[in-house]
């Protein structure tokens, strides 16, 4: 999709016309990253960490880019389709993925994604499996690993989606 998400309405509309009963939408943590962003999107504000506060799904959006705004549009379009097209919609706010989730990857350079937003391959598969299986009209959930430096609260996601991430970015990458 282009960064502004122009094709999202067309894709969702086609899914509805094709008889799809559920859409699992990969949204992004960037819809709230404005709270935690430092001067550049790839870094987290240390002052936010010092507050020892985790963002929740109930915190208002604070997008950090037009990309994030387009994802918010997708989330709202999904909510609209739940009521107008009688489908289920799960929006999974995903973090960045690790190149590999093996001990060997500890030697790899740390990704641009801050350690708090990492989503391992195993946790990614589990999050999207749960999103497919859950029975809910509309659900917004976080899809990140159980990272020591996470800034997103997983409590509601664990209850509503049944997603219990197992991995931690600290075990995949050297200290930064």
CSV table of C-alpha atoms in Angstrom, one decimal:
chain,number,residue,atom,x,y,z
A,1,UNK,CA,0.0,0.0,0.0
A,2,UNK,CA,1.1,3.6,-0.5
A,3,UNK,CA,2.1,5.4,2.7
A,4,UNK,CA,-1.1,7.3,2.8
A,5,UNK,CA,-3.2,4.1,2.6
A,6,UNK,CA,-5.3,5.1,-0.4
A,7,UNK,CA,-6.1,1.5,-1.3
A,8,UNK,CA,-7.4,0.5,2.1
A,9,UNK,CA,-11.1,1.3,1.4
A,10,UNK,CA,-10.9,-0.6,-1.9
A,11,UNK,CA,-9.4,-3.6,-0.3
A,12,UNK,CA,-11.9,-3.8,2.6
A,13,UNK,CA,-14.8,-3.2,0.2
A,14,UNK,CA,-13.6,-6.1,-2.0
A,15,UNK,CA,-13.2,-8.3,1.0
A,16,UNK,CA,-16.8,-7.6,2.1
A,17,UNK,CA,-18.1,-8.2,-1.5
A,18,UNK,CA,-16.2,-11.5,-1.6
A,19,UNK,CA,-18.1,-12.7,1.5
A,20,UNK,CA,-15.2,-12.4,3.9
A,21,UNK,CA,-16.6,-12.7,7.5
A,22,UNK,CA,-13.6,-11.4,9.3
A,23,UNK,CA,-10.8,-9.0,8.6
A,24,UNK,CA,-7.5,-9.2,10.6
A,25,UNK,CA,-5.9,-5.8,10.0
A,26,UNK,CA,-2.2,-5.2,10.8
A,27,UNK,CA,-2.2,-1.8,12.2
A,28,UNK,CA,0.8,-0.3,14.0
A,29,UNK,CA,2.1,0.9,17.4
A,30,UNK,CA,2.9,4.2,15.5
A,31,UNK,CA,-0.7,5.2,16.1
A,32,UNK,CA,0.4,6.0,19.7
A,33,UNK,CA,4.1,6.4,19.2
A,34,UNK,CA,3.8,10.2,19.5
A,35,UNK,CA,3.6,9.7,23.3
A,36,UNK,CA,6.9,8.0,23.4
A,37,UNK,CA,8.9,9.3,20.4
A,38,UNK,CA,12.1,11.2,20.8
A,39,UNK,CA,13.3,13.5,18.1
A,40,UNK,CA,13.3,10.8,15.4
A,41,UNK,CA,10.7,8.0,15.1
A,42,UNK,CA,13.3,5.3,15.5
A,43,UNK,CA,14.1,6.3,19.1
A,44,UNK,CA,12.1,6.3,22.3
A,45,UNK,CA,12.0,9.2,24.7
A,46,UNK,CA,13.8,8.2,27.9
A,47,UNK,CA,11.6,10.6,29.9
A,48,UNK,CA,8.6,8.4,29.0
A,49,UNK,CA,10.4,5.4,30.5
A,50,UNK,CA,11.2,7.4,33.7
A,51,UNK,CA,7.5,7.9,34.2
A,52,UNK,CA,7.2,4.1,34.4
A,53,UNK,CA,3.8,4.2,32.6
A,54,UNK,CA,2.6,1.8,30.0
A,55,UNK,CA,0.3,3.0,27.2
A,56,UNK,CA,-3.1,1.3,27.1
A,57,UNK,CA,-5.5,0.6,24.3
A,58,UNK,CA,-7.8,3.3,25.9
A,59,UNK,CA,-5.2,6.0,25.5
A,60,UNK,CA,-6.2,8.4,22.7
A,61,UNK,CA,-4.3,8.0,19.4
A,62,UNK,CA,-1.2,10.2,19.1
A,63,UNK,CA,0.2,9.3,15.6
A,64,UNK,CA,3.8,9.9,14.7
A,65,UNK,CA,3.4,10.0,10.9
A,66,UNK,CA,1.0,10.0,8.0
A,67,UNK,CA,1.5,6.2,7.9
A,68,UNK,CA,0.1,6.0,11.4
A,69,UNK,CA,-2.8,8.3,10.5
A,70,UNK,CA,-3.6,5.9,7.6
A,71,UNK,CA,-3.6,3.0,10.0
A,72,UNK,CA,-6.1,4.9,12.3
A,73,UNK,CA,-8.3,5.3,9.2
A,74,UNK,CA,-8.1,1.6,8.7
A,75,UNK,CA,-9.1,0.9,12.3
A,76,UNK,CA,-12.1,3.2,12.0
A,77,UNK,CA,-13.1,1.8,8.7
A,78,UNK,CA,-13.1,-1.6,10.3
A,79,UNK,CA,-15.3,-0.4,13.1
A,80,UNK,CA,-17.7,1.0,10.5
A,81,UNK,CA,-17.8,-2.3,8.6
A,82,UNK,CA,-18.6,-4.2,11.7
A,83,UNK,CA,-21.9,-2.3,11.9
A,84,UNK,CA,-22.7,-1.9,8.2
A,85,UNK,CA,-21.4,-5.1,6.7
A,86,UNK,CA,-21.9,-7.5,9.7
A,87,UNK,CA,-18.3,-8.7,9.7
A,88,UNK,CA,-15.8,-9.2,12.5
A,89,UNK,CA,-12.7,-7.0,12.6
A,90,UNK,CA,-9.5,-7.4,14.6
A,91,UNK,CA,-6.9,-4.7,14.4
A,92,UNK,CA,-3.5,-5.9,15.7
A,93,UNK,CA,-1.1,-3.1,16.5
A,94,UNK,CA,2.1,-4.7,15.7
A,95,UNK,CA,5.7,-3.9,16.6
A,96,UNK,CA,8.7,-4.4,14.4
A,97,UNK,CA,10.0,-7.9,13.8
A,98,UNK,CA,13.3,-9.5,14.6
A,99,UNK,CA,15.4,-10.8,11.7
A,100,UNK,CA,15.7,-14.1,13.5
A,101,UNK,CA,14.8,-15.4,16.9
A,102,UNK,CA,17.8,-17.6,17.6
A,103,UNK,CA,20.8,-17.2,19.7
A,104,UNK,CA,22.9,-16.6,16.6
A,105,UNK,CA,21.0,-13.3,16.0
A,106,UNK,CA,22.6,-11.8,19.1
A,107,UNK,CA,25.5,-10.8,16.9
A,108,UNK,CA,23.2,-9.0,14.5
A,109,UNK,CA,23.0,-5.2,14.7
A,110,UNK,CA,20.1,-3.9,16.7
A,111,UNK,CA,17.1,-3.1,14.5
A,112,UNK,CA,15.8,0.4,14.1
A,113,UNK,CA,12.7,-0.7,15.9
A,114,UNK,CA,13.2,0.2,19.6
A,115,UNK,CA,13.5,-2.9,21.9
A,116,UNK,CA,10.2,-2.1,23.5
A,117,UNK,CA,8.3,-2.6,20.2
A,118,UNK,CA,9.9,-5.8,19.0
A,119,UNK,CA,7.6,-8.7,17.9
A,120,UNK,CA,9.4,-12.0,17.5
A,121,UNK,CA,8.4,-14.4,14.8
A,122,UNK,CA,7.0,-16.9,17.2
A,123,UNK,CA,4.9,-14.2,19.0
A,124,UNK,CA,3.8,-12.8,15.6
A,125,UNK,CA,2.4,-16.2,14.5
A,126,UNK,CA,0.6,-16.6,17.9
A,127,UNK,CA,-0.9,-13.1,17.8
A,128,UNK,CA,-2.3,-13.5,14.3
A,129,UNK,CA,-3.5,-17.1,15.0
A,130,UNK,CA,-5.4,-15.8,18.1
A,131,UNK,CA,-6.8,-12.9,15.9
A,132,UNK,CA,-8.2,-15.4,13.4
A,133,UNK,CA,-9.7,-17.6,16.2
A,134,UNK,CA,-11.2,-15.0,18.5
A,135,UNK,CA,-14.9,-14.4,18.3
A,136,UNK,CA,-15.5,-10.7,18.7
A,137,UNK,CA,-17.2,-8.1,16.5
A,138,UNK,CA,-14.5,-5.5,16.8
A,139,UNK,CA,-11.2,-5.8,18.7
A,140,UNK,CA,-8.1,-3.7,18.9
A,141,UNK,CA,-5.1,-5.5,20.4
A,142,UNK,CA,-1.3,-5.0,20.8
A,143,UNK,CA,1.0,-7.5,19.0
A,144,UNK,CA,4.4,-7.1,20.7
A,145,UNK,CA,6.6,-9.5,22.5
A,146,UNK,CA,6.9,-9.4,26.3
A,147,UNK,CA,9.8,-7.0,26.1
A,148,UNK,CA,11.4,-5.6,29.3
A,149,UNK,CA,11.4,-2.2,27.7
A,150,UNK,CA,7.9,-2.3,26.3
A,151,UNK,CA,5.8,0.8,26.5
A,152,UNK,CA,2.5,-0.9,25.7
A,153,UNK,CA,0.4,-2.6,28.3
A,154,UNK,CA,-0.5,-6.2,27.3
A,155,UNK,CA,-3.1,-6.8,30.0
A,156,UNK,CA,-6.2,-6.1,28.0
A,157,UNK,CA,-4.8,-7.9,24.9
A,158,UNK,CA,-4.1,-11.0,27.0
A,159,UNK,CA,-7.7,-11.0,28.3
A,160,UNK,CA,-9.6,-10.2,25.1
A,161,UNK,CA,-7.4,-11.8,22.5
A,162,UNK,CA,-5.9,-14.6,24.5
A,163,UNK,CA,-2.4,-13.7,23.3
A,164,UNK,CA,0.3,-14.3,25.8
A,165,UNK,CA,3.7,-13.4,24.2
A,166,UNK,CA,6.6,-15.5,25.2
A,167,UNK,CA,9.7,-13.8,23.8
A,168,UNK,CA,11.7,-10.8,25.0
A,169,UNK,CA,13.8,-8.6,22.8
A,170,UNK,CA,16.5,-8.5,25.4
A,171,UNK,CA,17.3,-12.2,24.7
A,172,UNK,CA,17.7,-11.5,20.9
A,173,UNK,CA,20.0,-8.5,20.8
A,174,UNK,CA,23.0,-7.2,22.7
A,175,UNK,CA,22.6,-4.3,25.1
A,176,UNK,CA,22.2,-1.0,23.4
